[in-house]
C-alpha cells in the first residue's frame, strides 16, 4: 500500500467511525540502521535513517472527556477517559499509547478520537513501536500545545517503551523516527544527542531489506539481559581503569586485559561493543570517501559480531547473511535492529537486486518453509503532518 493510499484510507475510516473529517493527520516512519547496533545504550554512535513506511494517525479533539482509538490493521479499539488512572493493559498495542499519554495526562483537557493504520511491518526490526509512540505524541503536542521539541518527543517515546512496554531500549529508534530527513542518514551521538545528517548515497549500490518473517520470543528478555551484561562489563573496566567513564572511552586492550575477570559472556559482549563503536566511526569516513566496499565489509563484521559475540542473531538471519554474501555484487549484509528475527540489511549493486531477491527467496523457502519479504525502502522524512 502506498503512503497516499494509507492516508486516504485512514481519513475515510475516520469519517465512517466519527462522522466527520479528522482535524489533523500525522505520519510517523519506521527506521533502518546502517551500523551502530546495540550501542545506543552503550554510549556509542548510530547511523539510522527514517524510511518510507509509516504509521498514519487521523486525529480530532472531541471536546468530551472520552478518548477512542481505533486500530484498522488489528481490527481492535480502545476507549478511556482522560481522568482514568493510566496503567499497562492486556492489549499490547494500547500500551504504547498509554505509556505516552501517562506522561502528559495532567495537560490534557479534552478527549480525542484516533484512527490509525500502518505500513511499517510489526516485528521486522523497523521500529513500528517507536513510530507509534512518537507519532501519537507529535499529535498530542499540537492539540494540547505541550511545547515539546523533537528531542523531548523522542525521549518521551523511549520512556513509554521502558515503562509500559518493558523494553529497556536506547534512543536510536525514536530519534530516527522524529528526526528523519529525506535522502539522509543521521549520525547520532547517543550521549549528547548531537547529530549530523549525511547523504544516503551509495552510488551504484543500494540498500535492500530482507524480512525473515520470524520473531523469536526471546526478544524482550534477551534485550534487557544484554544491557545488564554490558553494565557488568563496563563496571569491571572502570574498576581497573578509573579514568574510563563508559564504553566510548574503553579500548580493546582493556577488554583483553580483563578477559578472565569478565568471564566468557561479559567478555564477548564487551568486545562487540568496543569493536562496534570504532566500526561506526570508520564507516562514516568510508561513506564520505565513497568507499562502499569498506562500508559493506564493516556491515558484515557487525553481523558476525552480533551473531557470535553479542548472540542476538538466529538461524534464519545467519542463513540469509551467509547466502547473500556468496552472490556477486553484494558488498555487505547484517542483522538489523534488536535481533532474534526481523530483517537483514544488505548493501548490493542496484543491477543485482531482482536476481538476488529471487535467488534468496527460493533458498529461504526451501530451507525454512517461510516466505521471505524483501523491502526496497527510500530514506524519508521524519514524523510530520500531512494533508
Ligand atoms: C532496538 C532498540 C534500540 C537499539 C536497537 C539495537 O531497536 O529499540 O534502542 O538498541 O534495538 O541497536
Coordinates of C-alpha atoms and ligand atoms in Angstrom, one line a residue:
X1 CA 0.0 0.0 0.0
X2 CA 1.4 3.4 -0.9
X3 CA 1.6 6.2 1.7
X4 CA -1.1 8.1 -0.2
X5 CA -3.4 5.1 0.0
X6 CA -2.6 4.7 3.7
X7 CA -3.6 8.3 4.4
X8 CA -6.7 8.2 2.3
X9 CA -7.9 5.0 4.0
X10 CA -7.3 6.4 7.5
X11 CA -9.2 9.5 6.7
X12 CA -12.1 7.6 5.1
X13 CA -12.3 5.2 8.1
X14 CA -12.1 8.1 10.5
X15 CA -15.1 9.6 8.7
X16 CA -17.0 6.4 8.8
X17 CA -16.4 5.9 12.6
X18 CA -16.9 9.5 13.8
X19 CA -19.0 11.2 11.1
X20 CA -16.5 14.0 10.3
X21 CA -13.1 14.6 8.8
X22 CA -10.1 14.4 11.1
X23 CA -8.7 17.7 12.2
X24 CA -5.1 16.5 11.6
X25 CA -3.2 13.6 10.0
X26 CA 0.2 12.5 11.3
X27 CA 2.7 10.3 9.5
X28 CA 5.4 8.7 11.6
X29 CA 8.0 6.5 10.0
X30 CA 9.9 3.3 10.7
X31 CA 13.7 3.3 10.5
X32 CA 16.7 1.4 9.2
X33 CA 20.1 1.5 10.7
X34 CA 23.3 1.3 8.6
X35 CA 25.6 0.4 11.5
X36 CA 25.9 1.0 15.3
X37 CA 23.8 -1.8 16.7
X38 CA 23.2 -2.3 20.4
X39 CA 25.4 0.6 21.2
X40 CA 22.8 3.4 21.7
X41 CA 22.5 2.3 25.3
X42 CA 26.3 1.8 25.5
X43 CA 27.3 5.5 24.9
X44 CA 28.1 4.9 21.3
X45 CA 27.1 6.4 17.9
X46 CA 24.5 5.1 15.5
X47 CA 23.7 5.7 11.8
X48 CA 19.9 5.3 11.3
X49 CA 17.5 6.8 8.8
X50 CA 13.7 7.1 8.6
X51 CA 12.1 5.1 5.8
X52 CA 9.0 5.5 3.6
X53 CA 7.0 3.1 5.7
X54 CA 4.7 4.9 8.0
X55 CA 2.1 4.7 10.7
X56 CA -0.7 7.1 9.9
X57 CA -2.9 8.7 12.6
X58 CA -6.1 10.6 11.8
X59 CA -6.9 12.6 14.9
X60 CA -9.5 15.0 16.2
X61 CA -10.1 16.6 19.6
X62 CA -13.7 15.8 20.6
X63 CA -14.3 18.2 23.5
X64 CA -15.6 15.4 25.7
X65 CA -13.6 13.5 28.4
X66 CA -13.6 10.3 26.3
X67 CA -10.8 9.0 24.1
X68 CA -11.4 6.5 21.4
X69 CA -8.5 4.8 19.5
X70 CA -9.2 2.5 16.6
X71 CA -6.6 0.3 15.0
X72 CA -7.6 -0.5 11.5
X73 CA -4.9 -3.2 11.0
X74 CA -5.7 -5.1 14.2
X75 CA -9.4 -4.5 13.9
X76 CA -9.4 -3.5 17.5
X77 CA -10.2 -0.4 19.6
X78 CA -9.7 1.1 23.0
X79 CA -11.6 3.6 25.0
X80 CA -10.6 5.5 28.1
X81 CA -11.4 8.7 30.0
X82 CA -8.8 11.5 30.3
X83 CA -9.2 11.3 34.1
X84 CA -8.6 7.5 34.3
X85 CA -5.7 6.1 36.3
X86 CA -3.4 5.0 33.5
X87 CA -1.8 1.6 33.8
X88 CA -0.5 -1.0 31.4
X89 CA -3.3 -3.2 29.9
X90 CA -3.6 -6.6 28.2
X91 CA -3.8 -5.2 24.7
X92 CA -0.2 -4.8 23.8
X93 CA -0.6 -2.1 21.2
X94 CA -2.5 0.1 23.6
X95 CA 0.4 0.3 26.0
X96 CA 2.4 2.4 23.5
X97 CA -0.4 5.0 23.6
X98 CA -0.9 4.8 27.3
X99 CA 2.8 5.0 28.1
X100 CA 2.9 8.3 26.2
X101 CA -0.4 9.6 27.5
X102 CA 0.6 8.9 31.0
X103 CA 3.5 11.4 30.8
X104 CA 1.3 14.3 29.7
X105 CA -2.1 13.4 31.3
X106 CA -2.1 16.5 33.6
X107 CA -2.0 18.8 30.5
X108 CA -4.8 17.1 28.6
X109 CA -8.1 18.9 28.9
X110 CA -10.2 17.1 26.2
X111 CA -10.8 13.7 24.8
X112 CA -9.8 12.8 21.3
X113 CA -10.6 10.3 18.5
X114 CA -7.9 8.5 16.6
X115 CA -8.0 6.0 13.7
X116 CA -4.6 4.6 12.8
X117 CA -3.0 2.2 10.3
X118 CA 0.5 1.2 9.3
X119 CA 2.7 0.2 6.5
X120 CA 5.6 -0.5 9.0
X121 CA 5.6 -4.3 9.4
X122 CA 5.4 -5.3 13.0
X123 CA 8.3 -7.4 14.5
X124 CA 10.5 -6.8 11.5
X125 CA 13.1 -4.7 13.4
X126 CA 11.9 -1.5 11.7
X127 CA 10.7 0.1 14.9
X128 CA 6.9 0.2 14.5
X129 CA 6.7 0.8 18.2
X130 CA 8.8 4.0 18.1
X131 CA 6.7 5.2 15.2
X132 CA 3.6 4.6 17.2
X133 CA 4.9 6.4 20.3
X134 CA 6.4 9.4 18.5
X135 CA 3.5 9.9 16.0
X136 CA 0.9 9.9 18.8
X137 CA 2.9 12.3 21.0
X138 CA 3.5 14.6 17.9
X139 CA -0.3 14.8 17.6
X140 CA -0.9 15.5 21.3
X141 CA 1.9 18.1 21.2
X142 CA -0.1 20.1 18.6
X143 CA -3.6 19.6 20.0
X144 CA -2.7 20.4 23.6
X145 CA 0.1 22.9 23.0
X146 CA 2.5 20.9 25.0
X147 CA 5.5 22.9 23.7
X148 CA 7.7 19.8 23.3
X149 CA 10.6 20.0 20.9
X150 CA 11.7 17.0 18.8
X151 CA 14.3 15.8 21.3
X152 CA 11.7 15.7 24.0
X153 CA 9.3 13.8 21.8
X154 CA 12.0 11.2 21.1
X155 CA 12.9 10.9 24.8
X156 CA 9.3 10.6 26.0
X157 CA 8.7 7.9 23.3
X158 CA 11.6 6.0 24.7
X159 CA 10.3 6.4 28.2
X160 CA 6.9 4.9 27.2
X161 CA 8.8 1.9 25.9
X162 CA 10.6 1.5 29.2
X163 CA 7.6 2.0 31.4
X164 CA 4.7 0.5 29.5
X165 CA 6.3 -2.0 27.1
X166 CA 9.0 -3.3 29.4
X167 CA 11.8 -2.9 26.9
X168 CA 14.8 -1.0 28.3
X169 CA 15.7 0.4 24.8
X170 CA 18.1 3.1 23.8
X171 CA 17.2 6.3 22.0
X172 CA 18.0 5.4 18.4
X173 CA 14.6 4.3 17.1
X174 CA 12.6 7.2 18.5
X175 CA 15.3 9.7 17.4
X176 CA 15.4 8.3 13.9
X177 CA 11.6 8.4 13.6
X178 CA 11.3 12.0 14.7
X179 CA 14.5 13.4 13.1
X180 CA 14.5 11.5 9.8
X181 CA 15.2 13.6 6.7
X182 CA 14.8 12.7 3.1
X183 CA 17.8 11.1 1.5
X184 CA 19.9 11.5 4.7
X185 CA 21.3 9.2 7.3
X186 CA 21.6 10.5 10.8
X187 CA 24.9 10.3 12.5
X188 CA 23.8 10.4 16.1
X189 CA 25.9 10.7 19.3
X190 CA 23.7 8.8 21.7
X191 CA 25.3 10.5 24.7
X192 CA 24.8 14.2 23.8
X193 CA 22.1 13.7 21.2
X194 CA 24.1 15.9 18.9
X195 CA 23.6 14.8 15.3
X196 CA 24.6 15.4 11.7
X197 CA 22.9 14.4 8.5
X198 CA 25.0 12.7 5.8
X199 CA 23.8 11.9 2.3
X200 CA 22.2 8.5 2.0
X201 CA 24.0 8.0 -1.3
X202 CA 25.6 4.7 -2.1
X203 CA 26.5 5.3 -5.8
X204 CA 25.8 2.2 -7.9
X205 CA 24.8 0.4 -4.8
X206 CA 21.6 0.3 -2.8
X207 CA 20.2 -1.0 0.5
X208 CA 17.8 -3.9 0.4
X209 CA 16.0 -5.3 3.5
X210 CA 15.1 -9.0 3.7
X211 CA 12.5 -9.8 6.3
X212 CA 12.9 -13.3 7.7
X213 CA 9.3 -13.1 8.9
X214 CA 10.3 -14.7 12.2
X215 CA 10.2 -13.1 15.6
X216 CA 11.6 -15.2 18.4
X217 CA 10.0 -14.6 21.7
X218 CA 13.4 -14.1 23.5
X219 CA 13.4 -10.6 22.0
X220 CA 12.5 -8.5 25.1
X221 CA 14.1 -10.6 27.9
X222 CA 17.3 -11.1 26.0
X223 CA 17.5 -7.4 25.0
X224 CA 17.2 -6.4 28.7
X225 CA 19.8 -9.1 29.6
X226 CA 22.3 -7.6 27.1
X227 CA 22.0 -4.3 28.8
X228 CA 22.8 -5.9 32.1
X229 CA 25.7 -7.8 30.7
X230 CA 27.2 -4.6 29.3
X231 CA 26.7 -2.8 32.6
X232 CA 28.7 -5.6 34.2
X233 CA 31.4 -5.3 31.6
X234 CA 31.9 -1.6 31.9
X235 CA 31.8 -1.7 35.7
X236 CA 34.8 -4.2 35.6
X237 CA 36.6 -1.9 33.2
X238 CA 36.0 1.2 35.4
X239 CA 37.2 -0.6 38.4
X240 CA 40.6 -1.3 36.9
X241 CA 40.8 1.9 34.8
X242 CA 39.0 4.6 36.8
X243 CA 39.7 7.2 34.1
X244 CA 37.2 5.4 31.9
X245 CA 33.6 6.7 32.1
X246 CA 31.9 4.5 29.6
X247 CA 32.4 2.1 26.6
X248 CA 33.3 5.0 24.3
X249 CA 36.4 5.6 26.3
X250 CA 37.3 1.9 26.7
X251 CA 39.8 0.2 24.4
X252 CA 40.1 -3.4 23.1
X253 CA 43.4 -3.7 25.1
X254 CA 41.4 -3.0 28.3
X255 CA 38.8 -5.6 27.4
X256 CA 41.5 -8.2 26.6
X257 CA 43.3 -7.4 29.8
X258 CA 40.2 -8.1 31.8
X259 CA 39.1 -11.2 29.9
X260 CA 39.5 -13.6 32.7
X261 CA 37.9 -11.4 35.3
X262 CA 34.9 -10.7 33.0
X263 CA 34.2 -14.3 32.2
X264 CA 33.4 -15.5 28.7
X265 CA 29.9 -14.0 28.2
X266 CA 30.7 -10.5 29.5
X267 CA 34.0 -10.5 27.7
X268 CA 32.4 -11.2 24.4
X269 CA 29.6 -8.6 24.9
X270 CA 32.3 -6.0 25.8
X271 CA 34.4 -7.0 22.8
X272 CA 31.5 -6.5 20.5
X273 CA 30.6 -3.1 21.9
X274 CA 34.1 -1.6 21.8
X275 CA 34.5 -3.0 18.2
X276 CA 31.2 -1.6 17.1
X277 CA 31.9 1.9 18.4
X278 CA 35.1 2.0 16.4
X279 CA 33.5 0.4 13.3
X280 CA 30.8 3.1 13.0
X281 CA 33.4 5.9 13.0
X282 CA 35.3 4.1 10.3
X283 CA 32.1 3.5 8.3
X284 CA 31.1 7.2 8.4
X285 CA 34.5 8.1 7.0
X286 CA 34.3 5.4 4.3
X287 CA 30.8 6.7 3.3
X288 CA 32.3 10.2 2.9
X289 CA 35.0 8.8 0.7
X290 CA 32.6 6.8 -1.4
X291 CA 34.4 3.7 -0.3
X292 CA 31.4 1.5 -0.5
X293 CA 33.4 -1.7 -0.4
X294 CA 34.6 -0.9 3.0
X295 CA 31.1 0.2 4.1
X296 CA 29.9 -3.3 3.2
X297 CA 32.9 -5.0 4.9
X298 CA 32.2 -3.2 8.1
X299 CA 28.5 -4.1 8.0
X300 CA 29.4 -7.7 7.6
X301 CA 31.8 -7.5 10.5
X302 CA 29.0 -6.1 12.6
X303 CA 26.9 -9.1 11.7
X304 CA 29.4 -11.7 12.8
X305 CA 29.9 -9.7 16.0
X306 CA 26.2 -9.6 16.7
X307 CA 25.9 -13.3 15.8
X308 CA 28.9 -14.8 17.6
X309 CA 29.8 -12.3 20.4
X310 CA 26.6 -10.5 21.2
X311 CA 24.4 -13.5 20.3
X312 CA 21.3 -11.7 19.1
X313 CA 21.1 -13.4 15.7
X314 CA 19.2 -16.6 14.8
X315 CA 19.4 -19.4 12.3
X316 CA 17.2 -17.7 9.8
X317 CA 19.1 -14.4 9.9
X318 CA 22.5 -16.2 9.7
X319 CA 21.3 -18.2 6.7
X320 CA 20.3 -15.1 4.8
X321 CA 23.6 -13.3 5.5
X322 CA 25.8 -16.3 4.8
X323 CA 24.0 -16.9 1.5
X324 CA 23.6 -13.4 0.2
X325 CA 27.4 -12.8 0.7
X326 CA 28.0 -15.6 -1.8
X327 CA 26.3 -13.6 -4.5
X328 CA 28.1 -11.3 -6.9
X329 CA 27.6 -7.6 -6.3
X330 CA 26.9 -7.9 -2.6
X331 CA 29.2 -5.7 -0.5
X332 CA 27.8 -6.4 2.9
X333 CA 25.0 -7.8 5.0
X334 CA 23.9 -8.0 8.6
X335 CA 21.1 -8.4 11.0
X336 CA 19.4 -5.1 11.7
X337 CA 17.9 -3.7 14.9
X338 CA 17.4 -5.6 18.1
X339 CA 17.8 -9.1 16.5
X340 CA 16.2 -12.5 17.2
X341 CA 14.3 -12.2 13.9
X342 CA 13.2 -9.3 11.7
X343 CA 15.3 -8.1 8.8
X344 CA 18.7 -8.2 7.4
X345 CA 20.1 -5.1 5.7
X346 CA 22.1 -5.7 2.6
X347 CA 24.3 -3.4 0.6
X348 CA 24.4 -4.5 -3.0
X349 CA 24.6 -3.4 -6.7
X350 CA 21.4 -1.9 -7.9
X351 CA 21.5 -4.1 -11.0
X352 CA 21.6 -7.3 -8.9
X353 CA 18.6 -6.6 -6.7
X354 CA 16.0 -8.5 -8.7
X355 CA 18.2 -11.6 -9.2
X356 CA 19.2 -11.7 -5.6
X357 CA 15.7 -11.4 -4.3
X358 CA 14.6 -14.3 -6.5
X359 CA 17.5 -16.5 -5.5
X360 CA 17.3 -15.8 -1.8
X361 CA 13.6 -16.1 -1.6
X362 CA 13.7 -19.6 -3.2
X363 CA 16.6 -20.8 -1.0
X364 CA 14.9 -19.4 2.2
X365 CA 11.6 -21.0 1.4
X366 CA 13.3 -24.3 0.7
X367 CA 15.2 -24.3 3.9
X368 CA 12.7 -22.9 6.4
X369 CA 9.3 -23.2 4.6
X370 CA 8.8 -19.5 5.2
X371 CA 8.3 -16.8 2.6
X372 CA 10.9 -14.1 2.6
X373 CA 9.7 -10.5 2.2
X374 CA 12.0 -8.1 0.5
X375 CA 11.7 -4.3 1.0
X376 CA 13.3 -1.7 -1.2
X377 CA 12.9 1.4 1.0
X378 CA 13.6 5.0 0.4
X379 CA 15.1 7.2 3.1
X380 CA 12.4 9.7 4.0
X381 CA 11.2 12.5 6.2
X382 CA 10.6 12.0 10.0
X383 CA 7.3 12.4 11.9
X384 CA 5.2 15.1 10.2
X385 CA 1.7 16.3 9.5
X386 CA 0.2 15.6 6.1
X387 CA -3.0 16.7 4.3
Ligands
LIG1 C1 16.1 -1.9 19.4 C2 16.1 -0.7 20.4 C3 17.2 0.3 20.0 C4 18.5 -0.3 19.8 C5 18.4 -1.5 18.8 C6 19.7 -2.2 18.6 O1 15.6 -1.4 18.1 O2 14.8 -0.1 20.5 O3 17.2 1.3 21.1 O4 19.2 -0.6 20.9 O5 17.4 -2.4 19.2 O6 20.6 -1.4 18.1

